[in-house]
Amino acid sequence: MAEKRLAKQPGGRKHELKVRLTDEQRAKVSRRADASGVSISRLLVEAALAGSARTATERRAIVIELLGTRRLVAAMGNNLNQLARIAHATGEVPDQLPATLEAVERVLDRLERAASELAPS
């Protein structure tokens, strides 16, 4: 079923953009537009204006943040394990424990913020 054309906008659509694509990109965009029953222009505008959709660049940034946070969590787990061994061996809580626990809270907050970026709007 073909999509209905957009109604005329008061004052018209005055702005035109030029987009450069590789042959492969053009083919993919064209197939997606055909499958949706819209023009390439309409597909690109709707994709750009979709409030909840994230671009590949935005998704990559979230993944990079999550992977960085994952490394921090692994390092802190190792640190906490060492502090637990000291506590077991000596029977006393190491002096570094409060600062380490504060760092754990900061990193977990960072992880929660990054994960919330993945939640649908």
JSON list of C-alpha atoms in Angstrom, two decimals:
[
{"chain": "A", "resi": 1, "resn": "MET", "atom": "CA", "xyz": [0.00, 0.00, 0.00]},
{"chain": "A", "resi": 2, "resn": "ALA", "atom": "CA", "xyz": [1.53, 3.31, -1.08]},
{"chain": "A", "resi": 3, "resn": "GLU", "atom": "CA", "xyz": [1.79, 6.07, 1.50]},
{"chain": "A", "resi": 4, "resn": "LYS", "atom": "CA", "xyz": [-0.22, 9.24, 1.02]},
{"chain": "A", "resi": 5, "resn": "ARG", "atom": "CA", "xyz": [1.82, 12.27, 0.01]},
{"chain": "A", "resi": 6, "resn": "LEU", "atom": "CA", "xyz": [2.43, 14.88, 2.67]},
{"chain": "A", "resi": 7, "resn": "ALA", "atom": "CA", "xyz": [-0.02, 17.76, 2.63]},
{"chain": "A", "resi": 8, "resn": "LYS", "atom": "CA", "xyz": [1.21, 21.12, 1.43]},
{"chain": "A", "resi": 9, "resn": "GLN", "atom": "CA", "xyz": [2.88, 23.09, 4.18]},
{"chain": "A", "resi": 10, "resn": "PRO", "atom": "CA", "xyz": [1.89, 26.74, 4.67]},
{"chain": "A", "resi": 11, "resn": "GLY", "atom": "CA", "xyz": [4.68, 28.78, 3.11]},
{"chain": "A", "resi": 12, "resn": "GLY", "atom": "CA", "xyz": [6.05, 25.67, 1.42]},
{"chain": "A", "resi": 13, "resn": "ARG", "atom": "CA", "xyz": [9.19, 23.72, 2.18]},
{"chain": "A", "resi": 14, "resn": "LYS", "atom": "CA", "xyz": [11.92, 26.27, 1.55]},
{"chain": "A", "resi": 15, "resn": "HIS", "atom": "CA", "xyz": [15.01, 24.34, 2.60]},
{"chain": "A", "resi": 16, "resn": "GLU", "atom": "CA", "xyz": [16.77, 21.79, 0.46]},
{"chain": "A", "resi": 17, "resn": "LEU", "atom": "CA", "xyz": [19.65, 19.61, 1.57]},
{"chain": "A", "resi": 18, "resn": "LYS", "atom": "CA", "xyz": [22.11, 17.70, -0.53]},
{"chain": "A", "resi": 19, "resn": "VAL", "atom": "CA", "xyz": [23.28, 14.33, 0.80]},
{"chain": "A", "resi": 20, "resn": "ARG", "atom": "CA", "xyz": [26.20, 12.38, -0.63]},
{"chain": "A", "resi": 21, "resn": "LEU", "atom": "CA", "xyz": [25.98, 8.58, -0.52]},
{"chain": "A", "resi": 22, "resn": "THR", "atom": "CA", "xyz": [28.08, 5.72, -1.78]},
{"chain": "A", "resi": 23, "resn": "ASP", "atom": "CA", "xyz": [26.45, 3.37, -4.29]},
{"chain": "A", "resi": 24, "resn": "GLU", "atom": "CA", "xyz": [25.96, 0.83, -1.50]},
{"chain": "A", "resi": 25, "resn": "GLN", "atom": "CA", "xyz": [24.41, 3.40, 0.86]},
{"chain": "A", "resi": 26, "resn": "ARG", "atom": "CA", "xyz": [22.08, 4.65, -1.89]},
{"chain": "A", "resi": 27, "resn": "ALA", "atom": "CA", "xyz": [20.95, 1.10, -2.65]},
{"chain": "A", "resi": 28, "resn": "LYS", "atom": "CA", "xyz": [20.23, 0.36, 1.04]},
{"chain": "A", "resi": 29, "resn": "VAL", "atom": "CA", "xyz": [18.33, 3.61, 1.55]},
{"chain": "A", "resi": 30, "resn": "SER", "atom": "CA", "xyz": [16.40, 3.10, -1.67]},
{"chain": "A", "resi": 31, "resn": "ARG", "atom": "CA", "xyz": [15.39, -0.46, -0.68]},
{"chain": "A", "resi": 32, "resn": "ARG", "atom": "CA", "xyz": [14.27, 0.73, 2.72]},
{"chain": "A", "resi": 33, "resn": "ALA", "atom": "CA", "xyz": [12.24, 3.59, 1.22]},
{"chain": "A", "resi": 34, "resn": "ASP", "atom": "CA", "xyz": [10.64, 1.23, -1.32]},
{"chain": "A", "resi": 35, "resn": "ALA", "atom": "CA", "xyz": [9.77, -1.25, 1.42]},
{"chain": "A", "resi": 36, "resn": "SER", "atom": "CA", "xyz": [8.13, 1.57, 3.39]},
{"chain": "A", "resi": 37, "resn": "GLY", "atom": "CA", "xyz": [6.33, 2.95, 0.35]},
{"chain": "A", "resi": 38, "resn": "VAL", "atom": "CA", "xyz": [7.86, 6.41, 0.68]},
{"chain": "A", "resi": 39, "resn": "SER", "atom": "CA", "xyz": [10.39, 8.52, -1.18]},
{"chain": "A", "resi": 40, "resn": "ILE", "atom": "CA", "xyz": [14.02, 8.54, -0.12]},
{"chain": "A", "resi": 41, "resn": "SER", "atom": "CA", "xyz": [13.62, 12.17, 0.97]},
{"chain": "A", "resi": 42, "resn": "ARG", "atom": "CA", "xyz": [10.63, 11.37, 3.16]},
{"chain": "A", "resi": 43, "resn": "LEU", "atom": "CA", "xyz": [12.39, 8.33, 4.66]},
{"chain": "A", "resi": 44, "resn": "LEU", "atom": "CA", "xyz": [15.44, 10.41, 5.59]},
{"chain": "A", "resi": 45, "resn": "VAL", "atom": "CA", "xyz": [13.38, 13.23, 7.08]},
{"chain": "A", "resi": 46, "resn": "GLU", "atom": "CA", "xyz": [11.21, 10.85, 9.10]},
{"chain": "A", "resi": 47, "resn": "ALA", "atom": "CA", "xyz": [14.26, 8.94, 10.32]},
{"chain": "A", "resi": 48, "resn": "ALA", "atom": "CA", "xyz": [15.98, 12.16, 11.38]},
{"chain": "A", "resi": 49, "resn": "LEU", "atom": "CA", "xyz": [12.91, 13.51, 13.16]},
{"chain": "A", "resi": 50, "resn": "ALA", "atom": "CA", "xyz": [11.97, 10.28, 14.95]},
{"chain": "A", "resi": 51, "resn": "GLY", "atom": "CA", "xyz": [12.40, 11.37, 18.56]},
{"chain": "A", "resi": 52, "resn": "SER", "atom": "CA", "xyz": [13.15, 7.97, 20.06]},
{"chain": "A", "resi": 53, "resn": "ALA", "atom": "CA", "xyz": [15.34, 6.57, 17.30]},
{"chain": "A", "resi": 54, "resn": "ARG", "atom": "CA", "xyz": [19.10, 6.79, 17.76]},
{"chain": "A", "resi": 55, "resn": "THR", "atom": "CA", "xyz": [21.61, 7.16, 15.01]},
{"chain": "A", "resi": 56, "resn": "ALA", "atom": "CA", "xyz": [24.42, 4.66, 14.55]},
{"chain": "A", "resi": 57, "resn": "THR", "atom": "CA", "xyz": [26.82, 7.30, 15.92]},
{"chain": "A", "resi": 58, "resn": "GLU", "atom": "CA", "xyz": [24.70, 7.76, 19.04]},
{"chain": "A", "resi": 59, "resn": "ARG", "atom": "CA", "xyz": [24.45, 3.98, 19.57]},
{"chain": "A", "resi": 60, "resn": "ARG", "atom": "CA", "xyz": [28.23, 3.62, 19.13]},
{"chain": "A", "resi": 61, "resn": "ALA", "atom": "CA", "xyz": [28.85, 6.31, 21.78]},
{"chain": "A", "resi": 62, "resn": "ILE", "atom": "CA", "xyz": [26.60, 4.46, 24.24]},
{"chain": "A", "resi": 63, "resn": "VAL", "atom": "CA", "xyz": [28.37, 1.16, 23.56]},
{"chain": "A", "resi": 64, "resn": "ILE", "atom": "CA", "xyz": [31.78, 2.80, 24.07]},
{"chain": "A", "resi": 65, "resn": "GLU", "atom": "CA", "xyz": [30.59, 4.23, 27.40]},
{"chain": "A", "resi": 66, "resn": "LEU", "atom": "CA", "xyz": [29.20, 0.86, 28.51]},
{"chain": "A", "resi": 67, "resn": "LEU", "atom": "CA", "xyz": [32.41, -0.98, 27.57]},
{"chain": "A", "resi": 68, "resn": "GLY", "atom": "CA", "xyz": [34.53, 1.60, 29.41]},
{"chain": "A", "resi": 69, "resn": "THR", "atom": "CA", "xyz": [32.35, 1.30, 32.47]},
{"chain": "A", "resi": 70, "resn": "ARG", "atom": "CA", "xyz": [32.53, -2.49, 32.25]},
{"chain": "A", "resi": 71, "resn": "ARG", "atom": "CA", "xyz": [36.34, -2.29, 32.42]},
{"chain": "A", "resi": 72, "resn": "LEU", "atom": "CA", "xyz": [36.10, -0.08, 35.51]},
{"chain": "A", "resi": 73, "resn": "VAL", "atom": "CA", "xyz": [33.69, -2.49, 37.20]},
{"chain": "A", "resi": 74, "resn": "ALA", "atom": "CA", "xyz": [36.08, -5.40, 36.50]},
{"chain": "A", "resi": 75, "resn": "ALA", "atom": "CA", "xyz": [39.04, -3.45, 37.94]},
{"chain": "A", "resi": 76, "resn": "MET", "atom": "CA", "xyz": [37.05, -2.49, 41.03]},
{"chain": "A", "resi": 77, "resn": "GLY", "atom": "CA", "xyz": [35.95, -6.10, 41.52]},
{"chain": "A", "resi": 78, "resn": "ASN", "atom": "CA", "xyz": [39.61, -7.08, 41.55]},
{"chain": "A", "resi": 79, "resn": "ASN", "atom": "CA", "xyz": [40.38, -4.30, 44.04]},
{"chain": "A", "resi": 80, "resn": "LEU", "atom": "CA", "xyz": [37.50, -5.31, 46.32]},
{"chain": "A", "resi": 81, "resn": "ASN", "atom": "CA", "xyz": [38.66, -8.93, 46.18]},
{"chain": "A", "resi": 82, "resn": "GLN", "atom": "CA", "xyz": [42.15, -7.89, 47.32]},
{"chain": "A", "resi": 83, "resn": "LEU", "atom": "CA", "xyz": [40.68, -5.83, 50.16]},
{"chain": "A", "resi": 84, "resn": "ALA", "atom": "CA", "xyz": [38.51, -8.81, 51.21]},
{"chain": "A", "resi": 85, "resn": "ARG", "atom": "CA", "xyz": [41.60, -11.05, 51.29]},
{"chain": "A", "resi": 86, "resn": "ILE", "atom": "CA", "xyz": [43.40, -8.53, 53.50]},
{"chain": "A", "resi": 87, "resn": "ALA", "atom": "CA", "xyz": [40.38, -8.33, 55.83]},
{"chain": "A", "resi": 88, "resn": "HIS", "atom": "CA", "xyz": [40.22, -12.14, 56.06]},
{"chain": "A", "resi": 89, "resn": "ALA", "atom": "CA", "xyz": [43.93, -12.47, 56.71]},
{"chain": "A", "resi": 90, "resn": "THR", "atom": "CA", "xyz": [44.21, -9.69, 59.29]},
{"chain": "A", "resi": 91, "resn": "GLY", "atom": "CA", "xyz": [40.71, -9.63, 60.75]},
{"chain": "A", "resi": 92, "resn": "GLU", "atom": "CA", "xyz": [40.60, -5.84, 60.20]},
{"chain": "A", "resi": 93, "resn": "VAL", "atom": "CA", "xyz": [38.87, -3.68, 57.60]},
{"chain": "A", "resi": 94, "resn": "PRO", "atom": "CA", "xyz": [41.49, -2.08, 55.31]},
{"chain": "A", "resi": 95, "resn": "ASP", "atom": "CA", "xyz": [41.72, 1.74, 55.40]},
{"chain": "A", "resi": 96, "resn": "GLN", "atom": "CA", "xyz": [41.15, 1.89, 51.60]},
{"chain": "A", "resi": 97, "resn": "LEU", "atom": "CA", "xyz": [37.70, 0.28, 51.80]},
{"chain": "A", "resi": 98, "resn": "PRO", "atom": "CA", "xyz": [35.58, 3.48, 52.25]},
{"chain": "A", "resi": 99, "resn": "ALA", "atom": "CA", "xyz": [37.25, 5.21, 49.28]},
{"chain": "A", "resi": 100, "resn": "THR", "atom": "CA", "xyz": [36.89, 2.06, 47.18]},
{"chain": "A", "resi": 101, "resn": "LEU", "atom": "CA", "xyz": [33.19, 1.77, 48.02]},
{"chain": "A", "resi": 102, "resn": "GLU", "atom": "CA", "xyz": [32.65, 5.44, 47.06]},
{"chain": "A", "resi": 103, "resn": "ALA", "atom": "CA", "xyz": [34.36, 4.73, 43.72]},
{"chain": "A", "resi": 104, "resn": "VAL", "atom": "CA", "xyz": [32.12, 1.71, 43.22]},
{"chain": "A", "resi": 105, "resn": "GLU", "atom": "CA", "xyz": [29.03, 3.89, 43.78]},
{"chain": "A", "resi": 106, "resn": "ARG", "atom": "CA", "xyz": [30.27, 6.49, 41.27]},
{"chain": "A", "resi": 107, "resn": "VAL", "atom": "CA", "xyz": [30.93, 3.87, 38.61]},
{"chain": "A", "resi": 108, "resn": "LEU", "atom": "CA", "xyz": [27.60, 2.15, 39.20]},
{"chain": "A", "resi": 109, "resn": "ASP", "atom": "CA", "xyz": [25.85, 5.53, 38.82]},
{"chain": "A", "resi": 110, "resn": "ARG", "atom": "CA", "xyz": [27.75, 6.04, 35.56]},
{"chain": "A", "resi": 111, "resn": "LEU", "atom": "CA", "xyz": [26.71, 2.57, 34.40]},
{"chain": "A", "resi": 112, "resn": "GLU", "atom": "CA", "xyz": [23.09, 3.26, 35.29]},
{"chain": "A", "resi": 113, "resn": "ARG", "atom": "CA", "xyz": [23.12, 6.54, 33.33]},
{"chain": "A", "resi": 114, "resn": "ALA", "atom": "CA", "xyz": [24.62, 4.80, 30.29]},
{"chain": "A", "resi": 115, "resn": "ALA", "atom": "CA", "xyz": [22.13, 1.93, 30.52]},
{"chain": "A", "resi": 116, "resn": "SER", "atom": "CA", "xyz": [19.22, 4.40, 30.77]},
{"chain": "A", "resi": 117, "resn": "GLU", "atom": "CA", "xyz": [20.30, 5.76, 27.36]},
{"chain": "A", "resi": 118, "resn": "LEU", "atom": "CA", "xyz": [19.30, 2.38, 25.92]},
{"chain": "A", "resi": 119, "resn": "ALA", "atom": "CA", "xyz": [15.80, 2.51, 27.35]},
{"chain": "A", "resi": 120, "resn": "PRO", "atom": "CA", "xyz": [13.08, 3.46, 24.83]},
{"chain": "A", "resi": 121, "resn": "SER", "atom": "CA", "xyz": [11.80, 7.01, 25.18]}
]
